[in-house]
CSV table of C-alpha atoms in Angstrom, one decimal:
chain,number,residue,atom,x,y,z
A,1,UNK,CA,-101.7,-39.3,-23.2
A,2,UNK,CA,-100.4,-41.4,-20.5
A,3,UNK,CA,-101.6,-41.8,-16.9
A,4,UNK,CA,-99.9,-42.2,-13.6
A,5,UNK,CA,-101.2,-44.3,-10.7
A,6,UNK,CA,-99.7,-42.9,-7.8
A,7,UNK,CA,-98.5,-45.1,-5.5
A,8,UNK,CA,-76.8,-41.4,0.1
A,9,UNK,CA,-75.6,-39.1,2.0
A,10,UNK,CA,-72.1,-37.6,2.0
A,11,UNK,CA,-69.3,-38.3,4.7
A,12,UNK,CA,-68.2,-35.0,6.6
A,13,UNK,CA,-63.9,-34.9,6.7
A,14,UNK,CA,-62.6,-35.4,10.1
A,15,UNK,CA,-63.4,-32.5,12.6
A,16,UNK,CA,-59.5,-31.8,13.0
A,17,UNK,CA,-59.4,-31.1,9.7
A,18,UNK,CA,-62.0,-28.2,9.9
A,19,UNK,CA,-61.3,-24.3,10.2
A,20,UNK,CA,-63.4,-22.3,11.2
A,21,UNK,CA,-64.8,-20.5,7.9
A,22,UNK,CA,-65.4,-24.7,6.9
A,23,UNK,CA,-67.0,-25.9,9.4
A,24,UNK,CA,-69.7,-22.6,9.1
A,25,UNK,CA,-69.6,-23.8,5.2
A,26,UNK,CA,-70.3,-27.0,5.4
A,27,UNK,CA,-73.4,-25.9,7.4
A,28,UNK,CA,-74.6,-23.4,5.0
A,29,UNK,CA,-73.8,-26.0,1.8
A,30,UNK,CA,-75.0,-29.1,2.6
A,31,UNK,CA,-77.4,-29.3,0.4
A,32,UNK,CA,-75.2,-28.2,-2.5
A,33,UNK,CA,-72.9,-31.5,-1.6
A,34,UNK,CA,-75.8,-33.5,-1.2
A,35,UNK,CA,-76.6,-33.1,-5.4
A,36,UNK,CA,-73.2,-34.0,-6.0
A,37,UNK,CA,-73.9,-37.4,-4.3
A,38,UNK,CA,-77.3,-38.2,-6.2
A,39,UNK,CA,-79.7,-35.7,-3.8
A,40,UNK,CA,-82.1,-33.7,-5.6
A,41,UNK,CA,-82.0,-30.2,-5.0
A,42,UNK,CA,-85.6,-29.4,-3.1
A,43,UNK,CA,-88.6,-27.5,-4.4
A,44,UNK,CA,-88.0,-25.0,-6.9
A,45,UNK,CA,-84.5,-26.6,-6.3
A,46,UNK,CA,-84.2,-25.3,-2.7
A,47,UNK,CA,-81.2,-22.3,-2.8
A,48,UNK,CA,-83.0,-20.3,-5.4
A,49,UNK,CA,-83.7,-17.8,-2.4
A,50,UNK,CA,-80.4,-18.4,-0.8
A,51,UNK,CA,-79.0,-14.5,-0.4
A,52,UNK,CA,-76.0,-13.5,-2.1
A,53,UNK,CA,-73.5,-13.2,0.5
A,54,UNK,CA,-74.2,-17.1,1.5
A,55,UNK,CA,-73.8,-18.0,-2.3
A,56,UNK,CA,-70.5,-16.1,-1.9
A,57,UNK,CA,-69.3,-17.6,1.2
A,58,UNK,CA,-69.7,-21.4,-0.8
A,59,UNK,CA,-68.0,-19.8,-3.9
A,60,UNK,CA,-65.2,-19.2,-2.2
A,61,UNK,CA,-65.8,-22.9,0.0
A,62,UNK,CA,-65.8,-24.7,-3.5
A,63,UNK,CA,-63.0,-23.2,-5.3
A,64,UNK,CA,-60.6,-23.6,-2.1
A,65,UNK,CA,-61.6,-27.6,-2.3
A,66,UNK,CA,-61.1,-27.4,-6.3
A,67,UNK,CA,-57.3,-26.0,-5.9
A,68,UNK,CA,-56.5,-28.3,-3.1
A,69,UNK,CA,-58.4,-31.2,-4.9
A,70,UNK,CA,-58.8,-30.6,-8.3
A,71,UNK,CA,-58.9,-34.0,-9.7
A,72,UNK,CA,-62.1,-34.6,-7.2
A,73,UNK,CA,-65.2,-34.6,-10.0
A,74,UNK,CA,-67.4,-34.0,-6.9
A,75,UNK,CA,-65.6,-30.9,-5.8
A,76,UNK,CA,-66.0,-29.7,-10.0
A,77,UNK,CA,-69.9,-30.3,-9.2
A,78,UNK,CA,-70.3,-28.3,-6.2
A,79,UNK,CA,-68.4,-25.5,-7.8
A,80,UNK,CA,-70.0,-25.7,-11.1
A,81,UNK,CA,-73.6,-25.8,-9.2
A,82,UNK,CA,-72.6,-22.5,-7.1
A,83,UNK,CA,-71.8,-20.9,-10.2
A,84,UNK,CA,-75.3,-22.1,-11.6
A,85,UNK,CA,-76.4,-20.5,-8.5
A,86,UNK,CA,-75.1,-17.4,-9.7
A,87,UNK,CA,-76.6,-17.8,-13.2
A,88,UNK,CA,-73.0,-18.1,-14.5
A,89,UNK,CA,-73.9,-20.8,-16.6
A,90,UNK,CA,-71.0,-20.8,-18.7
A,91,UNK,CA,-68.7,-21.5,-15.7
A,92,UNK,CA,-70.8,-24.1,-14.5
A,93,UNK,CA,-70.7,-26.1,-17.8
A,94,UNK,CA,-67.4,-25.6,-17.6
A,95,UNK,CA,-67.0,-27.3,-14.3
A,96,UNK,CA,-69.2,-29.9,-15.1
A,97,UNK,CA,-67.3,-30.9,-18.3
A,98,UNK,CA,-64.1,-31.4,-16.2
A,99,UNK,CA,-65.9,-33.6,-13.7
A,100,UNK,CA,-66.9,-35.8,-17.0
A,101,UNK,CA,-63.8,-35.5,-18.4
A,102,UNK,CA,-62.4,-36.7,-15.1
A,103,UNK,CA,-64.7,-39.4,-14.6
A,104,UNK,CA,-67.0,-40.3,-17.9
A,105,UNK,CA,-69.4,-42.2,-15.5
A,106,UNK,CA,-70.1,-39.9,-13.4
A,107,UNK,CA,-74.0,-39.4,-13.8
A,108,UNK,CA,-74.6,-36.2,-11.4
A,109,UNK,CA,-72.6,-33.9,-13.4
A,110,UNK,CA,-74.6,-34.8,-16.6
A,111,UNK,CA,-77.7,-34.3,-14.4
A,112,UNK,CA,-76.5,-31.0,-13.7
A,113,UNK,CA,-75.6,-30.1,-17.5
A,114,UNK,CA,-79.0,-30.8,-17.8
A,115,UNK,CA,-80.5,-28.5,-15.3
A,116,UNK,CA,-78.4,-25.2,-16.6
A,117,UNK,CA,-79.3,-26.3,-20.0
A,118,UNK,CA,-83.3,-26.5,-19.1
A,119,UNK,CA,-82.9,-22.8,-17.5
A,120,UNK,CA,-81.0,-21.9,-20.5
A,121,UNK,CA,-83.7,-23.2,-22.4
A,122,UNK,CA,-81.7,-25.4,-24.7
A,123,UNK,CA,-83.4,-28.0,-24.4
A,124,UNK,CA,-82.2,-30.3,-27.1
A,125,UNK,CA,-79.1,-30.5,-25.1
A,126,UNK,CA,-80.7,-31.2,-21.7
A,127,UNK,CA,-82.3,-33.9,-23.3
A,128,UNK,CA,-78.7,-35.2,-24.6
A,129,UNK,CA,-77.2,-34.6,-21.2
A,130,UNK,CA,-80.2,-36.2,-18.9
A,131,UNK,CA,-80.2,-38.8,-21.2
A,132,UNK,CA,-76.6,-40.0,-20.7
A,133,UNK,CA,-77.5,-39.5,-16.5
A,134,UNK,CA,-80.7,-41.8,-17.1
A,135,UNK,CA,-78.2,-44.1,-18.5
A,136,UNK,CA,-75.3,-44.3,-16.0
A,137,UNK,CA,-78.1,-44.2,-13.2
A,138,UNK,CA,-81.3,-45.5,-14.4
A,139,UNK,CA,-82.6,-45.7,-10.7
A,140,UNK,CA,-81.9,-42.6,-9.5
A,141,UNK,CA,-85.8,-40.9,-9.8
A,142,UNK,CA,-84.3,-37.1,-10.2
A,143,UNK,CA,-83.0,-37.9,-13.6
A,144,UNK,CA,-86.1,-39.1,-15.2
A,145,UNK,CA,-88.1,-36.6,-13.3
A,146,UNK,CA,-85.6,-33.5,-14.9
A,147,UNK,CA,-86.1,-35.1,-18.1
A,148,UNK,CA,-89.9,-35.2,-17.7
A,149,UNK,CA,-89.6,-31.1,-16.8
A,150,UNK,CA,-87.9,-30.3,-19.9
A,151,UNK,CA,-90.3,-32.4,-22.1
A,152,UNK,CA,-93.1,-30.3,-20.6
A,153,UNK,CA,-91.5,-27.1,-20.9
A,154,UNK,CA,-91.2,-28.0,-24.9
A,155,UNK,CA,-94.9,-28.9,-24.5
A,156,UNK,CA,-94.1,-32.4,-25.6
A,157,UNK,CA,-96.5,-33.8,-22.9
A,158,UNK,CA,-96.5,-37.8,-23.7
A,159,UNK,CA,-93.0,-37.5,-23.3
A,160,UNK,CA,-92.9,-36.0,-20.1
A,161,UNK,CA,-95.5,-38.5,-18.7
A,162,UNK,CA,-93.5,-41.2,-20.1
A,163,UNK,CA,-90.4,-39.7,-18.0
A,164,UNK,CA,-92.3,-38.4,-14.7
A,165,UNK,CA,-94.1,-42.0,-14.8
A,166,UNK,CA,-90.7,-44.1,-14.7
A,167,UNK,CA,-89.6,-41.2,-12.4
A,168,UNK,CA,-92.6,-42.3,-10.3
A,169,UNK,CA,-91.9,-46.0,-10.6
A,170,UNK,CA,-88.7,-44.9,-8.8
A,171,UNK,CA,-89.4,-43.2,-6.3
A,172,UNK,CA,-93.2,-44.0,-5.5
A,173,UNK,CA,-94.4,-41.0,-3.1
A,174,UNK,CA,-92.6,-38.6,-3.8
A,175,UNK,CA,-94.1,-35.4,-3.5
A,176,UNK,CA,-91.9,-33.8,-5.9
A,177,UNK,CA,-92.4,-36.2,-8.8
A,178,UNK,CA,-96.6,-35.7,-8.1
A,179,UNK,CA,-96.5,-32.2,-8.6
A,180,UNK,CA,-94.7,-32.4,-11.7
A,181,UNK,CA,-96.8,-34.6,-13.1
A,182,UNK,CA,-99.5,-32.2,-11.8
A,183,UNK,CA,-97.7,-29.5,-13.6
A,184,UNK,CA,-97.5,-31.4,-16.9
A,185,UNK,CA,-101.0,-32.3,-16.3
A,186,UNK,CA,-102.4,-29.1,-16.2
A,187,UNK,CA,-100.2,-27.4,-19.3
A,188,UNK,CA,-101.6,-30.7,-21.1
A,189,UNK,CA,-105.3,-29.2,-20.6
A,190,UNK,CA,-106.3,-31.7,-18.1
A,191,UNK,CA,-107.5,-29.4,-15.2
A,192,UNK,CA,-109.2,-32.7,-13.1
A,193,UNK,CA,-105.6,-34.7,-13.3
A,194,UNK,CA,-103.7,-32.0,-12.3
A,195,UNK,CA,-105.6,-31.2,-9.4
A,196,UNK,CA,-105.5,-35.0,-8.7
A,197,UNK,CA,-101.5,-34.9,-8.6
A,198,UNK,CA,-101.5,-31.9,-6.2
A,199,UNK,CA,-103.5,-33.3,-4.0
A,200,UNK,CA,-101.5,-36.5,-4.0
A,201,UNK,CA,-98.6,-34.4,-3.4
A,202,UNK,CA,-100.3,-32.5,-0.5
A,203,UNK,CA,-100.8,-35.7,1.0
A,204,UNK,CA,-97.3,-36.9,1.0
A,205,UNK,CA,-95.8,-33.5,1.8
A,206,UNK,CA,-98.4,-31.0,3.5
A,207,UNK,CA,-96.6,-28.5,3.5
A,208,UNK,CA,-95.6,-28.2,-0.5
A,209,UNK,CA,-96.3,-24.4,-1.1
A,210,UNK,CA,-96.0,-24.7,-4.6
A,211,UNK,CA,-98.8,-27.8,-4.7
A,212,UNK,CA,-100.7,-25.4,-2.8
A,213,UNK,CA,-100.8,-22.4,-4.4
A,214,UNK,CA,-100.8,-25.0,-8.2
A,215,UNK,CA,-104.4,-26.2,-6.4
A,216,UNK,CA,-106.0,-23.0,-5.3
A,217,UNK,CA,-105.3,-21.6,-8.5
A,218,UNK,CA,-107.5,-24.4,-10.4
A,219,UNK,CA,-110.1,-24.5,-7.8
């Protein structure tokens, strides 16, 4: 089994070009826009909690920027990632595939293939997807660390070291690549590692519930 050693934003449109109902969207989905341009999604990928109504509100937000744009792969991403929010997965595949059918190099909307894939659990193809994102971006961290969370969800646990560790390489600190590792560690058997990687975690990010509660529960 291996060991680990632990060691851009998006430009708003111009204000005059704002309604209203936009400008209150663009505060409720900034995170949603920020995946599209190579952000990871926060713990437990953030706008799982996100009520309903809100999910509705940047829905509507996202299809609007798809008819007036529709040639945009970014604007197929954010819609494709509300419906993921939705747990219309078929409509987000669907969105995705026209953002790589509009631009083939577009690594974020295999990264997202991969992520509905994973909760679809087909994992063979979110291994197929994360593995052409890993390509087109092999220094973007979130990429190897998705890939590492689907190898451990298959229980293959060398590969998801060997994927959480590059993940690691690239982005040394971060607390969501630790826990991960943590998580892999401690479906792997390894009670002592795991607890290691929260704590490392805990360290860079205090206030990591899901560390946390991962540590208390081994304790």
């Amino acid at each position: 089994m291996s060991s680990v050693v632990p060691a851009q934003g998006f430009q708003q449109p111009s204000e005059k070009t704002f309604t209203l109902f936009q400008a209150i969207a663009i505060v409720l989905l900034a995170a949603t826009v920020f995946i599209a341009a190579g952000f990871l999604i926060g713990k437990n990928f953030f706008w799982n909690n996100l009520d309903q109504d809100r999910i509705n509100q940047q829905l509507a937000y996202f299809e609007a920027k798809v008819e007036a744009e529709p040639r945009v792969p970014e604007n197929r991403v954010n819609l494709g990632y509300t419906y993921y929010l939705k747990k219309d997965y078929d409509m987000a595949l669907k969105q995705f595939q026209i953002a790589v059918n509009l631009d083939p190099k577009y690594a974020d909307a295999y990264y997202n293939m991969g992520l509905v894939y994973k909760d679809m659990k087909r994992y063979d193809d979110a291994l197929e997807a994360l593995a052409k994102s890993t390509k087109l971006a092999p220094l973007d961290y979130k990429n190897f660390m998705m890939m590492g969370i689907v190898y451990t969800d298959m229980g293959k646990y060398d590969e998801a070291f060997k994927a959480l560790n590059k993940a690691n390489q690239n982005r040394p600190g971060s607390a969501d690549v630790l826990y991960y590792i943590g998580v892999a560690a401690e479906k792997s058997g390894d009670k002592e590692g795991a607890a290691s990687m929260y704590k490392e975690a805990l360290n860079y990010d205090p206030n990591f519930k899901d560390a946390q509660e991962a540590l208390n529960r081994l304790k």
